[in-house]
Coordinates of C-alpha atoms in Angstrom, one line a residue:
Chain A
M281 CA -16.5 -1.0 11.1
S282 CA -15.5 -1.3 11.5
Q283 CA -15.1 -3.7 12.5
I284 CA -15.8 -4.1 13.5
L285 CA -13.1 -2.5 11.5
T286 CA -10.2 -4.7 12.7
T287 CA -11.5 -7.5 14.9
A288 CA -11.9 -9.9 12.1
V289 CA -8.5 -9.1 10.9
T290 CA -6.7 -9.2 14.2
A291 CA -8.4 -12.4 15.1
Q292 CA -6.8 -14.2 12.2
A293 CA -3.6 -12.3 11.8
P294 CA -0.4 -14.1 12.6
V295 CA 1.0 -13.6 16.0
V296 CA 4.0 -11.3 15.7
K297 CA 6.8 -12.1 18.0
S298 CA 6.9 -9.2 20.3
S299 CA 9.7 -8.2 22.6
P300 CA 9.4 -9.9 26.0
K301 CA 8.0 -6.9 27.7
T302 CA 5.7 -7.6 30.6
A303 CA 3.0 -5.1 29.8
S304 CA 0.6 -4.8 32.7
P305 CA -3.1 -4.4 31.8
W306 CA -3.5 -2.1 34.8
R307 CA -1.8 0.9 33.1
P308 CA -4.0 1.1 30.0
A309 CA -7.0 0.3 32.2
A310 CA -6.2 3.2 34.5
I311 CA -5.7 5.6 31.6
L312 CA -9.1 4.4 30.2
L313 CA -10.8 4.9 33.5
A314 CA -9.2 8.4 33.8
L315 CA -10.5 9.3 30.3
A316 CA -14.0 8.1 31.2
A317 CA -13.9 9.9 34.5
W318 CA -12.9 13.1 32.8
A319 CA -15.6 12.7 30.2
V320 CA -18.3 12.2 32.9
A321 CA -16.9 14.9 35.1
S322 CA -17.0 17.4 32.3
I323 CA -20.8 17.4 32.5
W324 CA -20.5 19.5 35.6
L325 CA -17.0 20.9 35.4
A326 CA -16.7 22.0 31.8
Q327 CA -18.7 24.7 30.0
N328 CA -21.9 23.9 28.1
P329 CA -20.7 22.2 24.9
H330 CA -23.6 23.6 22.9
N331 CA -23.3 27.2 24.0
Q332 CA -22.4 29.3 21.0
D333 CA -20.5 32.6 21.2
L334 CA -20.3 34.0 17.7
T335 CA -18.1 36.9 18.8
G336 CA -15.4 34.6 19.9
I337 CA -15.0 32.0 17.2
L338 CA -11.9 30.1 16.4
A339 CA -10.1 31.4 19.5
A340 CA -6.7 30.0 20.2
P341 CA -6.2 27.9 23.3
G342 CA -6.0 30.2 26.3
A343 CA -7.2 30.9 29.9
G344 CA -11.0 31.2 29.1
H345 CA -11.1 28.2 26.8
W346 CA -8.2 25.8 27.5
L347 CA -8.4 24.2 24.0
G348 CA -9.8 27.2 22.2
T349 CA -13.2 27.5 20.5
D350 CA -14.6 26.1 17.3
H351 CA -16.2 27.9 14.3
L352 CA -19.4 28.6 16.3
G353 CA -17.5 29.7 19.4
R354 CA -18.2 26.6 21.3
D355 CA -15.7 25.4 23.9
V356 CA -13.6 22.6 22.4
L357 CA -12.6 21.0 25.7
A358 CA -16.3 20.7 26.7
R359 CA -17.1 19.3 23.3
L360 CA -14.3 16.7 23.5
G361 CA -15.7 15.7 26.9
E362 CA -19.1 15.2 25.4
A363 CA -17.8 13.4 22.4
V364 CA -15.7 10.9 24.5
R365 CA -18.7 10.4 26.8
V366 CA -21.0 9.5 23.9
S367 CA -18.5 7.4 22.0
L368 CA -17.2 5.4 25.0
G369 CA -20.7 5.0 26.4
L370 CA -22.1 3.6 23.2
A371 CA -19.0 1.5 22.6
V372 CA -18.7 0.0 26.1
G373 CA -22.4 -0.5 26.2
S374 CA -22.6 -2.2 22.8
A375 CA -19.5 -4.4 23.4
S376 CA -20.9 -5.5 26.7
L377 CA -24.3 -6.5 25.4
A378 CA -22.5 -8.2 22.4
V379 CA -20.4 -10.3 24.8
C380 CA -23.6 -11.4 26.6
V381 CA -25.4 -12.2 23.4
G382 CA -22.4 -13.9 21.7
A383 CA -21.5 -15.9 24.8
A384 CA -25.1 -17.0 25.5
L385 CA -25.6 -18.1 21.9
G386 CA -22.2 -19.7 21.7
L387 CA -22.8 -21.7 24.9
L388 CA -26.2 -22.6 23.7
A389 CA -24.9 -23.9 20.4
A390 CA -22.1 -25.8 22.0
W391 CA -24.3 -27.3 24.7
W392 CA -27.3 -28.3 22.6
G393 CA -25.7 -28.9 19.3
G394 CA -28.1 -30.1 16.5
W395 CA -30.5 -27.7 15.0
V396 CA -29.8 -25.0 17.6
D397 CA -26.1 -25.1 16.6
R398 CA -27.0 -24.9 12.9
A399 CA -29.5 -22.1 13.4
C400 CA -27.0 -20.0 15.4
N401 CA -24.2 -20.6 12.9
L402 CA -26.6 -19.7 10.0
L403 CA -27.4 -16.4 11.8
A404 CA -23.8 -15.6 12.4
D405 CA -22.9 -16.3 8.8
A406 CA -25.8 -14.3 7.6
I407 CA -24.7 -11.3 9.6
A408 CA -21.1 -11.7 8.5
A409 CA -22.3 -11.6 4.9
I410 CA -22.5 -7.8 5.0
P411 CA -19.6 -5.8 6.4
G412 CA -20.2 -4.4 9.8
L413 CA -20.0 -0.7 9.0
L414 CA -22.7 -1.2 6.3
W415 CA -25.0 -2.8 8.9
V416 CA -24.5 0.1 11.3
L417 CA -24.9 2.6 8.5
L418 CA -28.2 1.0 7.3
I419 CA -29.7 0.5 10.7
G420 CA -28.5 4.0 11.7
A421 CA -30.3 5.3 8.7
L422 CA -33.6 3.9 10.0
A423 CA -33.6 6.6 12.7
P424 CA -31.0 9.3 11.8
G425 CA -29.1 10.6 14.7
Q426 CA -30.8 8.3 17.2
K427 CA -28.3 6.6 19.5
W428 CA -30.4 3.5 19.9
A429 CA -30.2 2.8 16.2
L430 CA -26.4 3.0 16.2
Y431 CA -26.3 1.0 19.4
S432 CA -28.4 -1.8 17.9
G433 CA -26.3 -1.8 14.8
L434 CA -23.1 -2.1 16.8
V435 CA -24.4 -4.9 19.0
L436 CA -25.8 -6.8 16.0
T437 CA -22.5 -6.9 14.2
A438 CA -20.2 -7.3 17.3
W439 CA -21.7 -10.4 18.8
V440 CA -20.7 -12.6 15.9
E441 CA -17.0 -12.4 16.9
F442 CA -17.7 -13.6 20.4
F443 CA -20.0 -16.3 19.2
R444 CA -17.4 -17.6 16.8
F445 CA -14.8 -17.7 19.6
I446 CA -17.0 -19.2 22.3
R447 CA -18.7 -22.0 20.4
P448 CA -15.7 -24.2 19.4
T449 CA -13.9 -23.4 22.6
A450 CA -16.8 -24.3 24.8
R451 CA -17.5 -27.4 22.8
G452 CA -14.0 -28.6 23.3
L453 CA -14.2 -27.9 27.0
L454 CA -17.6 -29.6 27.3
M455 CA -16.2 -32.8 25.8
S456 CA -13.1 -32.8 28.1
D457 CA -12.4 -35.4 30.7
Q458 CA -12.8 -33.1 33.7
V459 CA -16.3 -32.0 32.6
Q460 CA -17.4 -35.6 32.2
A461 CA -15.9 -36.5 35.5
T462 CA -17.7 -33.5 37.1
R463 CA -21.0 -34.6 35.6
M464 CA -20.5 -38.2 36.7
L465 CA -19.9 -36.9 40.2
G466 CA -23.4 -35.4 40.0
F467 CA -22.7 -31.6 39.7
D468 CA -25.2 -29.6 37.8
S469 CA -24.8 -27.5 34.6
L470 CA -24.4 -24.3 36.5
Y471 CA -21.4 -25.8 38.4
V472 CA -19.9 -26.9 35.1
L473 CA -20.4 -23.4 33.7
R474 CA -18.9 -21.7 36.7
W475 CA -15.8 -23.8 37.3
H476 CA -15.0 -25.4 33.9
I477 CA -16.2 -23.2 31.1
W478 CA -16.0 -19.7 32.5
P479 CA -12.4 -19.6 33.9
P480 CA -10.6 -20.5 30.6
L481 CA -12.8 -18.3 28.5
S482 CA -12.9 -15.2 30.7
G483 CA -9.4 -13.8 29.7
S484 CA -10.0 -14.2 26.0
L485 CA -13.5 -12.7 26.3
L486 CA -12.0 -9.7 28.1
K487 CA -9.5 -9.3 25.3
L488 CA -12.2 -9.5 22.6
W489 CA -14.3 -7.1 24.6
S490 CA -11.6 -4.6 24.5
Y491 CA -11.2 -5.0 20.8
A492 CA -14.9 -4.7 20.3
V493 CA -14.9 -1.4 22.3
A494 CA -12.0 -0.1 20.1
N495 CA -13.8 -1.1 17.0
A496 CA -17.1 0.5 18.1
V497 CA -15.3 3.8 18.9
L498 CA -13.7 3.7 15.4
A499 CA -16.9 2.8 13.7
L500 CA -18.7 5.7 15.4
A501 CA -15.9 8.1 14.5
A502 CA -15.9 6.9 10.9
L503 CA -19.7 7.4 10.6
G504 CA -19.5 10.8 12.3
F505 CA -16.7 11.7 10.0
I506 CA -18.9 11.1 6.9
N507 CA -21.9 12.8 8.6
V508 CA -24.2 9.8 9.0
G509 CA -23.6 8.9 12.6
I510 CA -24.4 10.9 15.7
R511 CA -26.0 14.2 14.7
P512 CA -25.3 17.8 15.8
P513 CA -25.6 19.4 18.2
S514 CA -24.3 16.4 20.1
A515 CA -20.5 16.4 19.7
E516 CA -18.7 13.4 18.2
L517 CA -15.0 12.9 17.5
G518 CA -15.3 12.2 13.8
Q519 CA -17.9 14.9 13.2
M520 CA -15.7 17.4 15.0
M521 CA -12.9 16.6 12.6
T522 CA -15.2 17.2 9.6
E523 CA -16.3 20.5 11.1
A524 CA -12.7 21.6 11.8
L525 CA -11.5 20.7 8.3
P526 CA -12.5 24.0 6.5
Y527 CA -10.8 26.0 9.2
Y528 CA -7.6 24.0 9.1
G529 CA -5.6 27.0 7.8
E530 CA -6.7 29.4 10.6
A531 CA -7.0 26.9 13.5
P532 CA -5.1 23.7 13.0
W533 CA -5.4 22.9 16.7
L534 CA -9.2 22.5 16.2
L535 CA -8.5 19.5 14.0
A536 CA -5.6 18.2 16.0
A537 CA -7.6 17.9 19.3
P538 CA -10.1 15.2 18.2
V539 CA -7.6 13.4 16.0
L540 CA -5.2 13.0 18.9
L541 CA -7.9 12.1 21.4
L542 CA -9.3 9.4 19.1
A543 CA -5.8 8.1 18.5
V544 CA -5.1 8.0 22.3
T545 CA -8.4 6.3 23.0
V546 CA -8.0 3.6 20.4
L547 CA -4.3 3.1 21.3
V548 CA -5.2 2.6 25.0
L549 CA -7.9 0.1 24.2
Q550 CA -5.7 -1.8 21.9
S551 CA -2.8 -2.0 24.3
L552 CA -5.3 -3.0 27.0
S553 CA -6.4 -6.0 24.9
V554 CA -2.7 -6.9 24.1
A555 CA -1.8 -6.7 27.8
I556 CA -4.8 -8.8 28.7
A557 CA -3.9 -11.4 26.1
R558 CA -0.4 -11.6 27.5
R559 CA -1.6 -11.9 31.0
F560 CA -4.0 -14.7 30.3
E561 CA -2.5 -16.6 27.5
S562 CA 1.0 -17.0 28.8
Chain B
M2 CA -12.0 -28.8 -9.2
F3 CA -15.7 -28.7 -10.3
R4 CA -16.7 -29.5 -6.8
I5 CA -14.9 -26.3 -5.7
L6 CA -16.5 -24.2 -8.4
F7 CA -19.9 -25.7 -7.7
S8 CA -19.7 -25.0 -4.0
A9 CA -18.4 -21.5 -4.7
G10 CA -21.4 -20.8 -7.0
L11 CA -23.8 -22.2 -4.4
R12 CA -22.2 -19.9 -1.8
V13 CA -22.5 -16.8 -3.9
L14 CA -26.2 -17.5 -4.6
T15 CA -27.1 -18.1 -0.9
Q16 CA -25.2 -15.2 0.4
A17 CA -26.4 -12.9 -2.4
G18 CA -29.9 -13.9 -1.7
F19 CA -29.4 -13.2 1.9
V20 CA -27.9 -9.8 1.3
A21 CA -30.8 -8.9 -1.0
V22 CA -33.4 -9.9 1.6
V23 CA -31.7 -8.0 4.4
V24 CA -31.2 -4.9 2.3
G25 CA -34.7 -5.1 1.0
V26 CA -36.3 -5.5 4.4
L27 CA -34.2 -2.7 5.9
S28 CA -35.1 -0.4 3.1
F29 CA -38.8 -1.3 3.4
F30 CA -38.8 -0.2 7.1
L31 CA -36.7 2.8 6.1
T32 CA -39.5 3.8 3.7
R33 CA -42.1 3.3 6.4
S34 CA -40.1 5.3 8.9
L35 CA -40.1 8.4 6.6
P36 CA -42.3 11.1 8.0
G37 CA -45.8 11.8 6.5
D38 CA -48.2 9.7 4.6
A39 CA -46.6 7.7 1.8
A40 CA -49.8 8.0 -0.3
F41 CA -49.8 11.8 -0.2
R42 CA -46.0 11.8 -0.9
I43 CA -46.3 9.6 -4.0
A44 CA -49.5 11.5 -5.2
A45 CA -47.5 14.7 -4.8
G46 CA -44.7 13.2 -6.9
R47 CA -47.2 12.2 -9.6
Y48 CA -49.6 15.1 -9.9
G49 CA -47.6 18.0 -8.4
Y50 CA -47.9 19.5 -5.0
D51 CA -50.9 21.7 -5.9
N52 CA -53.0 18.9 -7.3
V53 CA -53.0 16.6 -4.3
N54 CA -56.1 16.0 -2.4
A55 CA -57.5 13.3 -0.2
A56 CA -59.2 11.6 -3.2
S57 CA -56.0 11.3 -5.3
A58 CA -54.1 10.1 -2.2
A59 CA -56.8 7.5 -1.6
A60 CA -56.5 6.4 -5.3
V61 CA -52.8 6.0 -5.0
R62 CA -53.2 4.1 -1.7
A63 CA -55.7 1.7 -3.3
E64 CA -53.6 1.3 -6.5
L65 CA -50.3 0.6 -4.8
G66 CA -51.9 -1.4 -2.0
L67 CA -50.6 1.0 0.7
D68 CA -53.6 0.0 2.9
L69 CA -52.7 -3.6 2.9
P70 CA -51.1 -5.1 6.1
A71 CA -47.4 -4.5 6.5
W72 CA -46.3 -8.1 5.8
Q73 CA -48.1 -8.2 2.5
Q74 CA -46.5 -4.9 1.4
L75 CA -43.1 -6.4 2.5
L76 CA -43.6 -9.4 0.3
T77 CA -44.4 -7.2 -2.6
W78 CA -41.4 -5.1 -1.9
V79 CA -39.0 -8.1 -1.8
G80 CA -40.7 -9.5 -4.9
D81 CA -39.9 -6.3 -6.7
L82 CA -36.3 -6.5 -5.6
A83 CA -36.1 -10.1 -6.7
S84 CA -37.2 -9.1 -10.2
F85 CA -34.6 -6.3 -10.2
R86 CA -37.2 -3.5 -10.1
L87 CA -35.2 -1.0 -8.1
G88 CA -37.3 2.0 -8.8
Q89 CA -36.3 5.6 -9.2
S90 CA -34.3 8.0 -7.1
M91 CA -36.6 10.1 -5.0
V92 CA -34.3 13.1 -5.4
S93 CA -33.1 13.2 -9.0
G94 CA -35.9 11.1 -10.5
E95 CA -33.5 9.0 -12.6
S96 CA -33.6 5.3 -12.4
V97 CA -31.5 3.7 -9.7
F98 CA -29.8 1.5 -12.3
E99 CA -28.6 4.4 -14.3
H100 CA -27.7 6.3 -11.2
L101 CA -25.5 3.5 -9.9
A102 CA -24.0 1.9 -13.0
P103 CA -21.1 4.3 -13.4
T104 CA -20.3 4.2 -9.6
L105 CA -19.5 0.5 -9.8
G106 CA -16.7 1.1 -12.2
A107 CA -15.3 3.9 -10.1
T108 CA -15.3 1.7 -7.0
L109 CA -13.7 -1.3 -8.7
H110 CA -11.0 1.0 -10.1
L111 CA -10.2 2.4 -6.7
S112 CA -10.4 -0.9 -4.9
L113 CA -8.2 -2.7 -7.4
A114 CA -5.6 0.1 -7.4
A115 CA -5.6 0.1 -3.6
W116 CA -5.3 -3.6 -3.3
V117 CA -2.4 -3.9 -5.8
L118 CA -0.6 -1.1 -4.0
A119 CA -1.3 -2.7 -0.6
V120 CA 0.1 -6.1 -1.8
V121 CA 3.2 -4.5 -3.3
L122 CA 3.8 -2.4 -0.1
G123 CA 3.1 -5.3 2.1
V124 CA 5.3 -7.8 0.3
V125 CA 8.2 -5.3 0.1
L126 CA 8.0 -4.3 3.7
G127 CA 7.6 -7.9 5.0
T128 CA 10.4 -9.2 2.9
I129 CA 12.8 -6.4 3.9
A130 CA 11.9 -6.9 7.6
E131 CA 12.5 -10.6 7.4
V132 CA 15.6 -10.7 5.2
R133 CA 17.4 -7.7 6.8
R134 CA 16.3 -8.1 10.5
G135 CA 17.9 -5.7 12.9
W136 CA 16.6 -2.2 13.6
I137 CA 14.9 -1.9 10.2
A138 CA 12.7 -4.9 11.0
H139 CA 11.9 -3.3 14.3
V140 CA 10.9 0.0 12.6
I141 CA 8.8 -1.8 10.0
D142 CA 7.1 -3.9 12.7
K143 CA 6.1 -0.8 14.7
V144 CA 4.9 1.0 11.5
C145 CA 2.8 -2.0 10.6
T146 CA 1.2 -2.2 14.0
V147 CA 0.3 1.4 14.0
L148 CA -1.1 1.2 10.4
R149 CA -3.2 -1.8 11.3
G150 CA -4.7 0.1 14.3
S151 CA -5.4 3.2 12.3
P152 CA -8.8 3.7 10.7
P153 CA -8.7 4.6 7.0
F154 CA -10.4 7.9 7.5
L155 CA -7.7 9.1 9.8
I156 CA -4.9 7.9 7.4
G157 CA -6.7 9.6 4.6
L158 CA -7.1 12.9 6.5
L159 CA -3.4 13.0 7.4
L160 CA -2.3 12.1 3.9
M161 CA -4.7 14.7 2.5
L162 CA -3.3 17.4 4.8
G163 CA 0.4 16.3 4.3
L164 CA 0.7 15.4 0.7
A165 CA -2.1 17.6 -0.8
V166 CA -2.4 20.7 1.4
H167 CA 1.1 21.2 2.7
L168 CA 3.3 19.7 0.0
K169 CA 0.8 20.3 -2.9
W170 CA 2.1 17.2 -4.7
L171 CA -1.4 15.8 -5.4
P172 CA -4.9 17.1 -5.8
V173 CA -6.9 17.1 -2.6
A174 CA -9.9 15.4 -4.1
G175 CA -11.6 14.8 -7.4
Y176 CA -12.1 12.3 -10.2
G177 CA -11.0 11.8 -13.7
D178 CA -7.3 12.2 -13.9
T179 CA -4.8 9.5 -13.1
E180 CA -3.3 11.5 -10.3
N181 CA -6.7 11.7 -8.5
V182 CA -6.6 8.0 -7.7
V183 CA -3.3 8.1 -6.0
L184 CA -4.3 9.6 -2.7
P185 CA -7.5 7.5 -2.0
A186 CA -5.7 4.4 -3.2
L187 CA -2.7 5.1 -1.1
T188 CA -5.0 5.7 1.9
L189 CA -6.6 2.3 1.6
A190 CA -3.3 0.6 0.7
L191 CA -1.7 1.9 3.9
A192 CA -4.6 0.7 5.9
L193 CA -4.3 -2.8 4.4
C194 CA -0.5 -3.2 4.0
G195 CA 0.3 -3.5 7.7
G196 CA -1.5 -6.8 8.0
I197 CA -0.2 -8.1 4.7
A198 CA 3.4 -7.3 5.7
Q199 CA 3.0 -9.3 8.9
V200 CA 1.6 -12.3 7.1
V201 CA 4.4 -12.1 4.5
R202 CA 7.0 -11.9 7.2
S203 CA 5.7 -14.8 9.3
R204 CA 5.4 -17.1 6.3
L205 CA 8.8 -16.0 5.0
E206 CA 10.3 -16.8 8.4
Q207 CA 9.2 -20.5 7.9
V208 CA 10.5 -20.6 4.4
L209 CA 13.9 -19.1 5.2
A210 CA 14.3 -21.7 8.0
S211 CA 13.5 -24.6 5.7
D212 CA 16.0 -27.1 4.4
A213 CA 15.1 -26.4 0.8
F214 CA 16.0 -22.7 1.1
E215 CA 19.2 -23.5 2.9
F216 CA 20.2 -26.0 0.2
A217 CA 19.3 -23.4 -2.5
Q218 CA 21.8 -21.0 -1.0
I219 CA 24.4 -23.7 -0.4
K220 CA 24.3 -24.6 -4.0
G221 CA 25.1 -21.0 -4.8
L222 CA 21.7 -19.5 -5.9
P223 CA 21.8 -15.7 -5.3
L224 CA 19.5 -14.5 -2.6
G225 CA 17.1 -12.9 -5.0
A226 CA 16.8 -16.0 -7.2
A227 CA 16.4 -18.2 -4.1
L228 CA 13.6 -16.0 -2.8
W229 CA 11.9 -15.9 -6.1
R230 CA 12.1 -19.7 -6.6
H231 CA 11.4 -20.9 -3.1
A232 CA 9.7 -18.1 -1.2
A233 CA 7.4 -16.5 -3.8
P234 CA 4.9 -19.3 -4.2
A235 CA 4.9 -20.1 -0.5
V236 CA 4.2 -16.5 0.4
A237 CA 1.7 -15.8 -2.4
L238 CA -0.9 -18.1 -1.1
P239 CA -1.3 -16.9 2.4
T240 CA -1.1 -13.3 1.1
L241 CA -4.0 -14.0 -1.2
A242 CA -5.9 -15.8 1.6
Y243 CA -5.3 -13.0 3.9
S244 CA -6.5 -10.4 1.5
G245 CA -9.8 -12.3 1.6
V246 CA -9.9 -11.6 5.4
Q247 CA -9.1 -8.0 4.7
L248 CA -12.0 -7.5 2.3
I249 CA -14.2 -6.3 5.1
L250 CA -11.6 -3.6 5.8
L251 CA -11.4 -2.8 2.2
I252 CA -15.2 -2.4 1.7
E253 CA -15.7 -0.4 4.8
G254 CA -12.7 1.7 3.9
V255 CA -14.1 2.3 0.4
V256 CA -17.3 3.8 1.9
V257 CA -15.3 6.3 4.0
V258 CA -12.5 7.0 1.7
E259 CA -14.7 7.7 -1.3
T260 CA -16.7 10.1 0.8
L261 CA -13.6 11.9 2.0
F262 CA -12.0 12.2 -1.4
A263 CA -15.3 12.8 -3.3
W264 CA -14.6 9.7 -5.4
P265 CA -17.9 9.0 -7.2
G266 CA -18.2 5.3 -6.3
V267 CA -20.8 3.1 -4.7
G268 CA -19.8 4.1 -1.2
H269 CA -20.1 7.8 -2.0
A270 CA -23.5 7.2 -3.5
L271 CA -24.6 5.2 -0.5
V272 CA -23.5 7.8 2.0
H273 CA -25.1 10.6 0.0
S274 CA -28.4 8.7 -0.3
V275 CA -28.4 8.1 3.4
V276 CA -27.9 11.8 4.1
E277 CA -30.7 12.6 1.6
R278 CA -32.9 9.8 2.8
D279 CA -33.3 8.7 -0.8
V280 CA -34.5 5.1 0.0
P281 CA -34.4 3.6 -3.5
V282 CA -30.8 4.7 -4.0
I283 CA -29.9 3.5 -0.5
Q284 CA -31.3 0.2 -1.3
G285 CA -29.6 0.0 -4.7
A286 CA -26.2 1.1 -3.3
A287 CA -26.3 -1.1 -0.3
L288 CA -27.3 -4.0 -2.5
L289 CA -24.4 -3.3 -4.9
M290 CA -21.9 -3.0 -2.0
G291 CA -23.1 -6.2 -0.3
L292 CA -23.1 -8.2 -3.6
L293 CA -19.6 -6.8 -4.4
F294 CA -18.4 -8.1 -1.0
V295 CA -20.0 -11.5 -1.4
V296 CA -18.6 -11.9 -5.0
L297 CA -15.1 -10.8 -4.1
N298 CA -15.1 -12.9 -1.0
T299 CA -16.0 -16.0 -2.9
L300 CA -13.6 -15.2 -5.7
V301 CA -10.7 -14.9 -3.3
D302 CA -11.7 -18.1 -1.5
T303 CA -12.1 -20.0 -4.7
A304 CA -8.8 -18.8 -6.1
V305 CA -7.0 -19.9 -2.9
K306 CA -8.6 -23.3 -3.2
L307 CA -7.7 -23.7 -6.9
L308 CA -4.2 -22.4 -6.5
D309 CA -3.4 -24.5 -3.4
P310 CA -2.4 -28.0 -4.6
R311 CA -3.3 -29.4 -1.2
Q312 CA -6.9 -28.2 -1.4
R313 CA -7.2 -28.8 -5.1
E314 CA -6.6 -32.5 -4.6
G315 CA -9.4 -32.5 -2.2
N316 CA -7.6 -33.3 1.1
G317 CA -4.5 -32.4 3.0
A318 CA -2.8 -35.8 2.4
V319 CA -0.3 -34.3 -0.1
A320 CA 0.5 -31.3 2.1
S321 CA 4.3 -31.7 2.0
E322 CA 4.4 -32.0 -1.8
G323 CA 3.3 -28.5 -2.8
E324 CA 4.7 -26.8 0.2
F325 CA 7.8 -25.2 -1.3
A326 CA 7.3 -26.0 -4.9

């Protein structure tokens, strides 16, 4: 998915020399939080996103409906709110669980080595043998329109990236002099984890997490766009684009709204990960 | 060299086997998750809806072993798959093989066109950016970054509206004429070329800074000839290797772009069968897509290994030899 759509690509892409701008991660993080806050607040503030008004379809943006209405007379602003809520919720949730699974298995593989390491690697390779979007599509097909199916598919494909980052890094750290010294001083594994493994990994994990969220948002939108993701009546960004396409001649704003919102969301997430990378890796 | 080919063959077989098992198991559970009693459904398909009764359903259940435990049915299912019995479409009734055979050609056509276009665009953009530098490099960098961040379906949507709806240069969708392939191929190519351009540029930067390239210019070789002689081989390899990394993007893009532009390929068949819950076709199309990914992945990897003199000789000891040949 996507992923899914770009993580694998970005992870191995050459580092492009960027202008020495000191981008702060706080700005994109603030925009993201504002977006999430708006999406949550629209549960109470906006109109019902499923309420149809067939006498007022395709209305232009105005006082009653700030962003107009769609082909069934539903309020577009409210639908955007629901779409962002669903997308971001699923994406943040799946990326967070994927971090936990990937980090846990990566640490386990690095710590134990041997057959545990081989088994984890085999599992990761096996999952990577099928493109992520196909996984999500197939698992989503098990229970059409069910969010848990999409969620499981996203987690299943996203953890591999974290695992593949954590395992070699943690192995290198575990073999370092300071960890050996700590162990000889008698500190336990938890101490090693907390003070030697976690600090150098946390920044990169946060960056990868941000990528994973962006990828999940894109994957959900791509699936919604081809009508195999989240099902109506629940609103979804990609699905809103497909719905708006036939009315492009009469109401181009209907298509523009989800396109712009998706672009902004993904852009914010990507600049967040770039800013985090600069903050932690310089 | 035989070692490389042997390991490639082994890799294809293991990964293909894995893809088949995963797709098979998922499809099996997909069938079981369909509503209603499978025995009644199959009996209705055989004898017609008016002739189904509990007795005929029971006969079907006994004949097909539908009352066996799930794991035994699963083994039978995977066994069928292993012997290439893919079954028939539950919607159109034709065999899955016949249904999917033409789609593979369409998908390969589109992917190849998109990939060639992406490489051409990427190499041209990357070379211009590195040779010219200045504001044009800046613009190209920005464009590449945006393209790499954009999902294919959004690029496709914008191209469709811009080139086909507003300018009316190209057909919106369809299949058959040469002009039909332009829009979907361009969509995928734009999604891929940003990364390629960045790879080309960063490799080219090393080449242009090398002594060999400086000497080539000092001895009076024109820029074009110097680039062709010294930069082309050095750039070609990482570009090829990188397109292996991009295969995921290409395959995922194909699924979405084919659906958007009504291109009758494997991705289109997959999405339609998912919408129709036509499990045998879902299984066949997912299998085909997964195998395509595995085969292309191994092809690119093997080609890189065979073309790279450092890897062909078996180790990195002669690295400096082939570097700027």
